[in-house]
GROMACS .gro file of C-alpha atoms in nm:
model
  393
    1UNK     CA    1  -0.188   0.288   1.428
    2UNK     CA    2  -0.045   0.579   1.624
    3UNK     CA    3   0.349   0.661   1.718
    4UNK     CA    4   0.508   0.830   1.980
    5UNK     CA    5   0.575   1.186   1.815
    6UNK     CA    6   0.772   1.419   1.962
    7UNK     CA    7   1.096   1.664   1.883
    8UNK     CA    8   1.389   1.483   2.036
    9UNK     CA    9   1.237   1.090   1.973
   10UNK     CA   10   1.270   1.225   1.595
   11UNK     CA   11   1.594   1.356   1.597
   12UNK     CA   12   1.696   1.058   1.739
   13UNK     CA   13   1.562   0.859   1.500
   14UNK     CA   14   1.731   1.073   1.221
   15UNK     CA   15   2.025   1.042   1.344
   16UNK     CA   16   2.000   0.658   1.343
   17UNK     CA   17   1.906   0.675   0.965
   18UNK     CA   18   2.186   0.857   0.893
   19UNK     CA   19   2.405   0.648   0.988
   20UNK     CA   20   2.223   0.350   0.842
   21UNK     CA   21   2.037   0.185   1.161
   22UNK     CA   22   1.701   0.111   1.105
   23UNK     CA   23   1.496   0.239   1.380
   24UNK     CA   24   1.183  -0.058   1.385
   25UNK     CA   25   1.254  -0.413   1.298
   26UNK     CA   26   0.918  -0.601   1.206
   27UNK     CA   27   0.987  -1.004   1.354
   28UNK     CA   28   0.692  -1.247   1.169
   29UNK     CA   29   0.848  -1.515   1.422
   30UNK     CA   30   0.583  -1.759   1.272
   31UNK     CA   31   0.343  -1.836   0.928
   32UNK     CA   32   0.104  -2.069   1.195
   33UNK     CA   33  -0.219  -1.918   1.285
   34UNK     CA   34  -0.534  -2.056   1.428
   35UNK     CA   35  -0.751  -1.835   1.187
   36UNK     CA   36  -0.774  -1.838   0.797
   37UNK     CA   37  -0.871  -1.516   0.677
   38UNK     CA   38  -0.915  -1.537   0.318
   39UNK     CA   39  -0.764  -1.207   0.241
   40UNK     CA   40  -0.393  -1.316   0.390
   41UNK     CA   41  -0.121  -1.205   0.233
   42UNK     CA   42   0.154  -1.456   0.338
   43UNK     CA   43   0.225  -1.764   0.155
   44UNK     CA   44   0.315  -2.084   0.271
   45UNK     CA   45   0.154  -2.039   0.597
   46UNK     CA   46   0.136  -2.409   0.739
   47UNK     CA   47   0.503  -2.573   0.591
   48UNK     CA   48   0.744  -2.239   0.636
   49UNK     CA   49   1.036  -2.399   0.824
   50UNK     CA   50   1.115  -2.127   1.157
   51UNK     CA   51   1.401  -2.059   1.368
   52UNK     CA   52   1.477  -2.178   1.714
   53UNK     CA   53   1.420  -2.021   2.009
   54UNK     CA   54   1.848  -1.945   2.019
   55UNK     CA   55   1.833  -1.843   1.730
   56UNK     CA   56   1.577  -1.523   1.775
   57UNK     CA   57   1.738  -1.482   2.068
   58UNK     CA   58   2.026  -1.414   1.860
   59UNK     CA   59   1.836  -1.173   1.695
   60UNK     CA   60   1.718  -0.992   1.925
   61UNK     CA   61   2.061  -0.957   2.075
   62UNK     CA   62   2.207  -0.809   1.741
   63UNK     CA   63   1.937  -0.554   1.684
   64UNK     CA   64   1.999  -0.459   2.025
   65UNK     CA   65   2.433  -0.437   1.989
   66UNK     CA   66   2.339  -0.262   1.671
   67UNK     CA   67   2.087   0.050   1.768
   68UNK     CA   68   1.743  -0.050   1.665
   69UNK     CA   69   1.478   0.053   1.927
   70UNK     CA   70   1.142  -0.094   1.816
   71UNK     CA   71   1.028  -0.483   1.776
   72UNK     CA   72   0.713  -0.600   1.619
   73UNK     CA   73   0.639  -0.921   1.702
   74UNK     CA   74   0.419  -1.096   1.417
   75UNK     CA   75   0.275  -1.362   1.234
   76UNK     CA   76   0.094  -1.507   1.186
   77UNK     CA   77  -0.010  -1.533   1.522
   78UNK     CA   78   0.288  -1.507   1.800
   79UNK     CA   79   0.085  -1.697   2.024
   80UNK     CA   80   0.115  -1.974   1.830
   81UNK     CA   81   0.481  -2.021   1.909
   82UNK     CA   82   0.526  -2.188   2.275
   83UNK     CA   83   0.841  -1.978   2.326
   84UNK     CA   84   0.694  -1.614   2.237
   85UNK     CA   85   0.737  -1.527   2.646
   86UNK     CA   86   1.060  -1.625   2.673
   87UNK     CA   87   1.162  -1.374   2.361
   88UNK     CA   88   0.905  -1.105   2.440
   89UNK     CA   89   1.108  -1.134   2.813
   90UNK     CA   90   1.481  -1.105   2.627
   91UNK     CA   91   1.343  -0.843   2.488
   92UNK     CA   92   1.253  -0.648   2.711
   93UNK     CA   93   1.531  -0.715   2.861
   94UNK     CA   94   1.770  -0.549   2.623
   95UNK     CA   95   1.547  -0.258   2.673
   96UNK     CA   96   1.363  -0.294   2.341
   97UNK     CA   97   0.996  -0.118   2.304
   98UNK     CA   98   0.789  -0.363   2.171
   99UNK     CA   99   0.468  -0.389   1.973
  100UNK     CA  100   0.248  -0.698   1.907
  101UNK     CA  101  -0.011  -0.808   1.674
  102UNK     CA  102  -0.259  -1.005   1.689
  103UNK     CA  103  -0.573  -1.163   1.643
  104UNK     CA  104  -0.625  -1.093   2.055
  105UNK     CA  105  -0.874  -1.434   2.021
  106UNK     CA  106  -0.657  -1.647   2.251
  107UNK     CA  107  -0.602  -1.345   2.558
  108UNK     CA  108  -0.759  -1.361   2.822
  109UNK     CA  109  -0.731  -1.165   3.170
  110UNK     CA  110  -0.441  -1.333   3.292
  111UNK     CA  111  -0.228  -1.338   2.950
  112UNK     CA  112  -0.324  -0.970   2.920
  113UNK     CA  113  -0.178  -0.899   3.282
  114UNK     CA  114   0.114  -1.095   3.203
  115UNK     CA  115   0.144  -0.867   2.915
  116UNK     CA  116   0.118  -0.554   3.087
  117UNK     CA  117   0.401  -0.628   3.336
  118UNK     CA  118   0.638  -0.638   3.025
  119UNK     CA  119   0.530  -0.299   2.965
  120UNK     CA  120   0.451  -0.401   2.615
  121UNK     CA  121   0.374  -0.049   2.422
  122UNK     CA  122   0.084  -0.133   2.184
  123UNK     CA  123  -0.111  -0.403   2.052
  124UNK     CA  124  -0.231  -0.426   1.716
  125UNK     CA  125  -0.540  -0.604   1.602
  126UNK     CA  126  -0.733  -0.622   1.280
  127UNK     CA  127  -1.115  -0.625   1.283
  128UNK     CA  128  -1.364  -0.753   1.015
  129UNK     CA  129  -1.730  -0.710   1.112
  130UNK     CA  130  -1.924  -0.644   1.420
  131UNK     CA  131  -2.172  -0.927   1.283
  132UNK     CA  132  -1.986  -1.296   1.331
  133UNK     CA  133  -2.136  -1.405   0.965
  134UNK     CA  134  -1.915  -1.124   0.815
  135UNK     CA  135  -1.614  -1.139   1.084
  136UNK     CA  136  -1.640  -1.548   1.108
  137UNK     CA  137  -1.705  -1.559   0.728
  138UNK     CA  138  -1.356  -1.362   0.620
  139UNK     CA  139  -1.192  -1.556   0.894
  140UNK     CA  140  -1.322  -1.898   0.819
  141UNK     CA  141  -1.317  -2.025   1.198
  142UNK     CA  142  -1.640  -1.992   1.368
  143UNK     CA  143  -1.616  -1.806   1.712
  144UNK     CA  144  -1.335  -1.579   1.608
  145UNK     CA  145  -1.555  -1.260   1.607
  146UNK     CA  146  -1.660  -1.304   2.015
  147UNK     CA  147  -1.300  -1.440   2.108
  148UNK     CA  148  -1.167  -1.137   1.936
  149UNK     CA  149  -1.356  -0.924   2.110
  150UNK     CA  150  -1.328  -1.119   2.453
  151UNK     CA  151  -0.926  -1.036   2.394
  152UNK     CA  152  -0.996  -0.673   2.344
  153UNK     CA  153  -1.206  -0.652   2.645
  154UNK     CA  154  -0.937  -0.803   2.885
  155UNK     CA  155  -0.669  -0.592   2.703
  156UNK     CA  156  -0.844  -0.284   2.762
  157UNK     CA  157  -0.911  -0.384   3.146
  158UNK     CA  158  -0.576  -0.419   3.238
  159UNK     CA  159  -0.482  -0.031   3.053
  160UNK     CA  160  -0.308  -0.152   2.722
  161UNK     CA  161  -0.310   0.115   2.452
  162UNK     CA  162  -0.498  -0.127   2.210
  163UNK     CA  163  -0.502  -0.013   1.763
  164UNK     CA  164  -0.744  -0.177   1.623
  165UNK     CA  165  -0.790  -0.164   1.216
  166UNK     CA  166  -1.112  -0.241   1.011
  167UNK     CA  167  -0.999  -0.420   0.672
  168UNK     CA  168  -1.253  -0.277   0.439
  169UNK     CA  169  -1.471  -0.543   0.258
  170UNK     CA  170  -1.772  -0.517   0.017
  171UNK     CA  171  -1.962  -0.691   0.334
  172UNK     CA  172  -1.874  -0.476   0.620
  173UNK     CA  173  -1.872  -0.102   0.398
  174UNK     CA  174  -2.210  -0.016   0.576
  175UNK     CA  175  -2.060  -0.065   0.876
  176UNK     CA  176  -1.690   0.053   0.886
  177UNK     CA  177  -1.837   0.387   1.062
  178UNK     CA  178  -2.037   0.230   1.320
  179UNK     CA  179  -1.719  -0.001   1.361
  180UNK     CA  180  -1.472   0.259   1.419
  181UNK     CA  181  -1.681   0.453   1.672
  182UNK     CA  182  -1.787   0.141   1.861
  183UNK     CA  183  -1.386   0.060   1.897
  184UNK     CA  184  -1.336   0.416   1.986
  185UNK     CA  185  -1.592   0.362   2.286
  186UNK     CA  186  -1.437   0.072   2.389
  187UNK     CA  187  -1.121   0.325   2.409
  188UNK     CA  188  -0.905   0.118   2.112
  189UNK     CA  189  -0.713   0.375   1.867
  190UNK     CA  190  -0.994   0.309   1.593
  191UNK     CA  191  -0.859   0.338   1.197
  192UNK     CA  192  -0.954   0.212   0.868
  193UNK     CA  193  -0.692  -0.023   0.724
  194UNK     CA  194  -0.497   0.107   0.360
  195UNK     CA  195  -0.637  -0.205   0.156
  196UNK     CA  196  -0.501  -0.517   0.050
  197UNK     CA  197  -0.204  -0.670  -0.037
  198UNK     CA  198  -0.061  -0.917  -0.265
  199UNK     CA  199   0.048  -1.235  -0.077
  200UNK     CA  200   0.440  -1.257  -0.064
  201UNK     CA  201   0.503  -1.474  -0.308
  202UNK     CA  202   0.404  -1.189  -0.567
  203UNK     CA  203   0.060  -1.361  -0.611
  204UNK     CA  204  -0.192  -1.093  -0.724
  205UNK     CA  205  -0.509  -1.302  -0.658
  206UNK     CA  206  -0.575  -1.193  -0.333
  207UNK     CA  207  -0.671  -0.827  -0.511
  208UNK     CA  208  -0.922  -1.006  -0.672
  209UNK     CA  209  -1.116  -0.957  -0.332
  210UNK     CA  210  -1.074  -0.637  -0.360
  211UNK     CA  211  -1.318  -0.311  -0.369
  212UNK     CA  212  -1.484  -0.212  -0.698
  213UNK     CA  213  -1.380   0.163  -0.808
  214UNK     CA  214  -1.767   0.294  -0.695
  215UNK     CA  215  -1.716   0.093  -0.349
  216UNK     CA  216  -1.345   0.271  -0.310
  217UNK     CA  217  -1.466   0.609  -0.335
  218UNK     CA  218  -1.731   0.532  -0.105
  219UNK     CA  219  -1.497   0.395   0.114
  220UNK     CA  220  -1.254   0.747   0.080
  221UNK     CA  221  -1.521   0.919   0.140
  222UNK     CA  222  -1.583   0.752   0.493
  223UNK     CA  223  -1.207   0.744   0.613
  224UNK     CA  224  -1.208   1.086   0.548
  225UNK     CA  225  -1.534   1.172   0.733
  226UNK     CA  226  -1.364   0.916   0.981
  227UNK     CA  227  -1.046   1.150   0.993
  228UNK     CA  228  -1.185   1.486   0.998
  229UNK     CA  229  -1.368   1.390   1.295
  230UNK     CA  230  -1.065   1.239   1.485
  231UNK     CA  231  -0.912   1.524   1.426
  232UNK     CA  232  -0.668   1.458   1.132
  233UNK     CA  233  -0.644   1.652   0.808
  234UNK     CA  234  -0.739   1.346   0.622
  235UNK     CA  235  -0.652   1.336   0.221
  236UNK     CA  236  -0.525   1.609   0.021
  237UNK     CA  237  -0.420   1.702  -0.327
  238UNK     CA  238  -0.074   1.760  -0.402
  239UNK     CA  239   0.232   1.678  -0.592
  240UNK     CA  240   0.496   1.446  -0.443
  241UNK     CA  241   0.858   1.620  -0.395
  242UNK     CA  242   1.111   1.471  -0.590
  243UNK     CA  243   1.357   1.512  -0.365
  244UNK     CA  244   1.203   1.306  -0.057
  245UNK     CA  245   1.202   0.925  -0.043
  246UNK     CA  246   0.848   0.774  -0.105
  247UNK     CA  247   0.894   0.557   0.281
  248UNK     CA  248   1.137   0.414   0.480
  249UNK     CA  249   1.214   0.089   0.271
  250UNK     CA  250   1.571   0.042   0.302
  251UNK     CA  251   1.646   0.297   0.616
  252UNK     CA  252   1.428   0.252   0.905
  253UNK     CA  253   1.262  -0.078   0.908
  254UNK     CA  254   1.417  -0.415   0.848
  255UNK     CA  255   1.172  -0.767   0.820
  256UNK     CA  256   1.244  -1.102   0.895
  257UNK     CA  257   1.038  -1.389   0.806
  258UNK     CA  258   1.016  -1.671   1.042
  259UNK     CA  259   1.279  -1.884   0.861
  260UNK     CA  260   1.519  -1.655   0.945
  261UNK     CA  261   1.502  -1.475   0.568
  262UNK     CA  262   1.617  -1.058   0.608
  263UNK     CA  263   1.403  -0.829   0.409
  264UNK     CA  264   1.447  -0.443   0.345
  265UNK     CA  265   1.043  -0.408   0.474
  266UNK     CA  266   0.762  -0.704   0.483
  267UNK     CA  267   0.654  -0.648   0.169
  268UNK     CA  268   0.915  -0.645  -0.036
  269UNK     CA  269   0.989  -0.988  -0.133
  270UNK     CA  270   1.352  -1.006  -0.224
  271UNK     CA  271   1.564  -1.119   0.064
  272UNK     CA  272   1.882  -0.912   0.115
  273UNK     CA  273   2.041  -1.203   0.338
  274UNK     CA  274   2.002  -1.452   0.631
  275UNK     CA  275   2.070  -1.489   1.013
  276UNK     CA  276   2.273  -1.794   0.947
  277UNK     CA  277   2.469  -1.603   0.705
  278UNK     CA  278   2.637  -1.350   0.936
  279UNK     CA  279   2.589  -1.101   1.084
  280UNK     CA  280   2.320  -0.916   1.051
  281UNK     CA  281   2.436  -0.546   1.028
  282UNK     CA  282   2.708  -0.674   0.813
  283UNK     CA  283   2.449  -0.806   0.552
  284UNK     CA  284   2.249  -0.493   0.559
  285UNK     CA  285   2.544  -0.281   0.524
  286UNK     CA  286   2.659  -0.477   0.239
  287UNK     CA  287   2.363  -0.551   0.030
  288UNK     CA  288   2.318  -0.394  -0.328
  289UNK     CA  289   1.947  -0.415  -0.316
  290UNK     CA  290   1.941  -0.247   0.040
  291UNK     CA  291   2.143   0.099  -0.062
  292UNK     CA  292   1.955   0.084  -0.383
  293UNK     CA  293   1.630   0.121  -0.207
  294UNK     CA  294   1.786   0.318   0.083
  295UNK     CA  295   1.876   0.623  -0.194
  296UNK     CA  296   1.559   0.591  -0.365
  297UNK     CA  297   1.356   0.898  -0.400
  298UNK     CA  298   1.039   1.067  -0.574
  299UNK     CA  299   1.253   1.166  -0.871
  300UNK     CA  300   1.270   0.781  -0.993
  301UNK     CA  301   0.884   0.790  -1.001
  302UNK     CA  302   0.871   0.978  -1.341
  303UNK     CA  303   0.501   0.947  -1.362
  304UNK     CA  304   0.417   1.078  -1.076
  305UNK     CA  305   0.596   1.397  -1.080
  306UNK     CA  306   0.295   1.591  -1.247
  307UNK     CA  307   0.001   1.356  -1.065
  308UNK     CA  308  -0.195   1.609  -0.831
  309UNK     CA  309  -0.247   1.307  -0.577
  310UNK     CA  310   0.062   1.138  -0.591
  311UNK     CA  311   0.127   1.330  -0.261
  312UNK     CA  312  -0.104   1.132  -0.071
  313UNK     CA  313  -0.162   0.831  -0.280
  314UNK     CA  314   0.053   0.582  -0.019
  315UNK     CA  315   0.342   0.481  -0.308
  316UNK     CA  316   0.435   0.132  -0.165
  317UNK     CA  317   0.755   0.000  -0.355
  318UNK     CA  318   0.694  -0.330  -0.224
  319UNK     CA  319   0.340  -0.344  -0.323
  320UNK     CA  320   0.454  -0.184  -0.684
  321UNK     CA  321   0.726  -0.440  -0.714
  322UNK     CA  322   0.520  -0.692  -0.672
  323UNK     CA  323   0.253  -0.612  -0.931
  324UNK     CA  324   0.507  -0.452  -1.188
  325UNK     CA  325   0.830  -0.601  -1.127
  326UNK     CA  326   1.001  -0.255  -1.104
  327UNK     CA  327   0.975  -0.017  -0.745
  328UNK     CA  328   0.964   0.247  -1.002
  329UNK     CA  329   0.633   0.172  -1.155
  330UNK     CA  330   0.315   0.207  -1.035
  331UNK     CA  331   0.047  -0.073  -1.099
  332UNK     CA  332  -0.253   0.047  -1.244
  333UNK     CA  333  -0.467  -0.010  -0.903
  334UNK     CA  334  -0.214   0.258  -0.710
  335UNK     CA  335  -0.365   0.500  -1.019
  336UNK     CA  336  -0.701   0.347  -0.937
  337UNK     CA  337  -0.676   0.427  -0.546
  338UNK     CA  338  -0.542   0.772  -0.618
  339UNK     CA  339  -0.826   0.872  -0.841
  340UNK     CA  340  -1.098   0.750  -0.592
  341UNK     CA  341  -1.021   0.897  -0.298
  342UNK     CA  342  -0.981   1.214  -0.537
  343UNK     CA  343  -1.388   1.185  -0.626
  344UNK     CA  344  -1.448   1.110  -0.234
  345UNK     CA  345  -1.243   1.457  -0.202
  346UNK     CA  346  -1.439   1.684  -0.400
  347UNK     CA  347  -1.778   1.497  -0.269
  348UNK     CA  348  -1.703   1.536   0.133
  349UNK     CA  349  -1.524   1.877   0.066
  350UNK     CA  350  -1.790   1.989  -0.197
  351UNK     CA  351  -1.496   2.140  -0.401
  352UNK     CA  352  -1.371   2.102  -0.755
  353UNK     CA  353  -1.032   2.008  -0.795
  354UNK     CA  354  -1.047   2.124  -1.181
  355UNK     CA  355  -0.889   1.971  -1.521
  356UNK     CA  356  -0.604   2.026  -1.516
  357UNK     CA  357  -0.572   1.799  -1.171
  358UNK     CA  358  -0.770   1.533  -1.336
  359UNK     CA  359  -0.580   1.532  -1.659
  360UNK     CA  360  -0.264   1.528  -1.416
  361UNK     CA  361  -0.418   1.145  -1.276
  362UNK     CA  362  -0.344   0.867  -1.475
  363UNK     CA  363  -0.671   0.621  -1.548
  364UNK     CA  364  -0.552   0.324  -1.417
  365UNK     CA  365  -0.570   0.177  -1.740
  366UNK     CA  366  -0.329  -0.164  -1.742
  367UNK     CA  367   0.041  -0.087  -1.938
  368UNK     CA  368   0.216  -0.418  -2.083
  369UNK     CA  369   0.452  -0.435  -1.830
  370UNK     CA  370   0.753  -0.705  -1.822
  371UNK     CA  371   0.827  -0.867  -1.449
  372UNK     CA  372   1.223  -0.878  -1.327
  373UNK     CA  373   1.318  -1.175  -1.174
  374UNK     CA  374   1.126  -1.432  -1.006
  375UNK     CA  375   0.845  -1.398  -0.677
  376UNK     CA  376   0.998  -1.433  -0.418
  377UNK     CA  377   1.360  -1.398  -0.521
  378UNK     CA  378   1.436  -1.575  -0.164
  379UNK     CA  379   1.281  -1.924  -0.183
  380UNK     CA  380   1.175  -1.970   0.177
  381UNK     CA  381   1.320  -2.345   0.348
  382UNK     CA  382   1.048  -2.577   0.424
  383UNK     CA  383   0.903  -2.838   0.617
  384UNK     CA  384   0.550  -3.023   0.647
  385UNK     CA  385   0.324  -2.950   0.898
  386UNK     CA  386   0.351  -3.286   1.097
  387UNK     CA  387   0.716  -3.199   1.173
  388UNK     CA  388   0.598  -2.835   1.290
  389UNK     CA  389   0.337  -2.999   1.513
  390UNK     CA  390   0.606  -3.193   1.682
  391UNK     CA  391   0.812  -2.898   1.736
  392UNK     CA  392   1.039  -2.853   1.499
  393UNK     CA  393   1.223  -2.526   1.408
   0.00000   0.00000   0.00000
């Protein structure tokens, strides 16, 4: 995905970390979605009770009063909620700049238009195959594969910057290259998604899908081909500075979940408070979880502090918190990732990145680890899916 880079947008948005704003709230508005991808990471997709159309207006209107300048608007898929115009509108409105994702398979030229006078900044997609066995296969819906595309097509037409991210599978590895240069002619920012992630409930099984260790370096090896040619520096070795905070879990992005649940990022899943609670600033402000996180640094990651990748290995707390119960610790797949795209380092760059770097890796090899607490530590409110098909929020 790209952002808008530039010297005064980011000492703006310093300035509104500093003083404890986040600068991007991410809005899943809805579980529903017409597909059924088999690598999803949210739980309780069909029964996940949402909040009315007031009540994101609401929202909206606090994050506004408050300072934040992005929305993402997610699922998922925000079509699938009858009122997503009428908040998209509010928020534009209130002078928000807004990104959406989607699965692009119900837009069509008129919808995209529609769009495009809202002056929406970016639309996100994800991307599977180029063959529909593949695409329709991981998506379980027939047909999704040429609607997908159909939605591109018309975004594209109309002038919308479109990102578009191939999840990497053991079925689509041989053609993740092809992919991202036959989005790149259809003028989409092309880019190969991280991996995947456990579902939000703190279920690991979906990594069960995941890519051997062989099929990871191969697949380093092509995102960094990918990168090199698009002009980026692609992976490095290096060691993580203690001093700097591993993301911006805590400061700059705040998540809400369609029932109205507030989360210090989407995939951390302990909620720090609720929209029916108060207000929202006030909760952030106040919550013990949220300052913890927002004065986390490098220096709690003890074992990476001598790791020649942990620089570049993409430390996700949520993702580690999940697998580990502790921020702090890294599962043994982050170790895993690391060491891969390592090997796909010294094969691209035909370089050897020595002992001592490897002996500075750990293996991956599983500690006994004890969870804290229970997945999710917010237990979401629910309803069935007849009273969601008769509109209720």
């Amino acid at each position: 995905m790209i952002e808008i880079v530039n010297p005064i947008a980011q000492a703006w948005q310093r300035l509104l970390t500093e003083q404890g704003i986040p600068i991007r709230a991410h809005l899943d508005i809805t579980y529903r979605c017409d597909l059924d991808c088999e690598h999803c990471y949210l739980d309780d997709k069909d029964d996940r009770r949402e909040l009315a159309t007031e009540e994101w207006l609401r929202v909206v209107d606090e994050l506004a009063d408050w300072g934040v300048q992005r929305l993402g608007w997610s699922g998922g898929e925000v079509f699938a909620r009858a009122d997503f115009f009428t908040l998209l509108e509010h928020s534009v409105r209130r002078g928000f700049i807004n990104i959406i994702k989607t699965h692009a398979g119900n837009i069509d030229r008129d919808l995209a238009l529609r769009l495009r006078a809202l002056d929406v900044q970016r639309i996100d997609i994800s991307l599977y195959s180029l063959s529909a066995p593949v695409h329709d296969g991981i998506t379980r819906i027939p047909g999704s594969l040429s609607a997908t595309l159909r939605g591109i097509a018309a975004l594209r037409a109309v002038g919308h910057i479109v990102s578009v991210q191939v999840m990497p599978f053991r079925a689509n590895m041989l053609e993740i290259e092809d992919m991202i240069a036959f989005l790149e002619g259809l003028g989409c920012v092309a880019s190969i998604a991280p991996g995947l992630k456990a579902d939000n409930g703190g279920g690991l099984a979906v990594l069960d899908l995941d890519l051997s260790y062989e099929e990871r370096i191969e697949l380093e090896r092509i995102r960094l081909r990918v990168a090199l040619r698009q002009g980026h520096k692609g992976w490095r070795p290096g060691v993580v500075a203690a001093e700097d905070q591993p993301c911006e879990i805590g400061t700059g992005r705040i998540y809400f979940g369609p029932d109205g649940a507030i989360f210090p990022c989407v995939t951390y899943p302990s909620a720090i408070g609720h929209v029916r609670s108060g207000p929202i600033r006030a909760q952030w402000d106040a919550s013990p979880l949220r300052r913890q996180l927002a004065a986390w640094t490098n220096a709690k990651r003890t074992s990476c502090l001598s790791c020649g990748a942990s620089a570049g290995c993409g430390y996700c707390a949520g993702a580690a918190f999940k697998a580990t119960g502790d921020h702090d610790v890294a599962p043994p797949y982050f170790h895993e990732r690391s060491r891969a795209k390592a090997v796909a380092y010294e094969l691209e760059r035909g370089v050897a990145l020595g002992d001592a770097f490897w002996a500075s890796v750990p293996t991956g090899e599983a500690p006994v680890v004890k969870r804290r607490g229970q997945f999710p530590i917010f237990r979401a409110q629910k309803t069935g899916k007849a009273a969601l098909a008769a509109g209720e929020r």
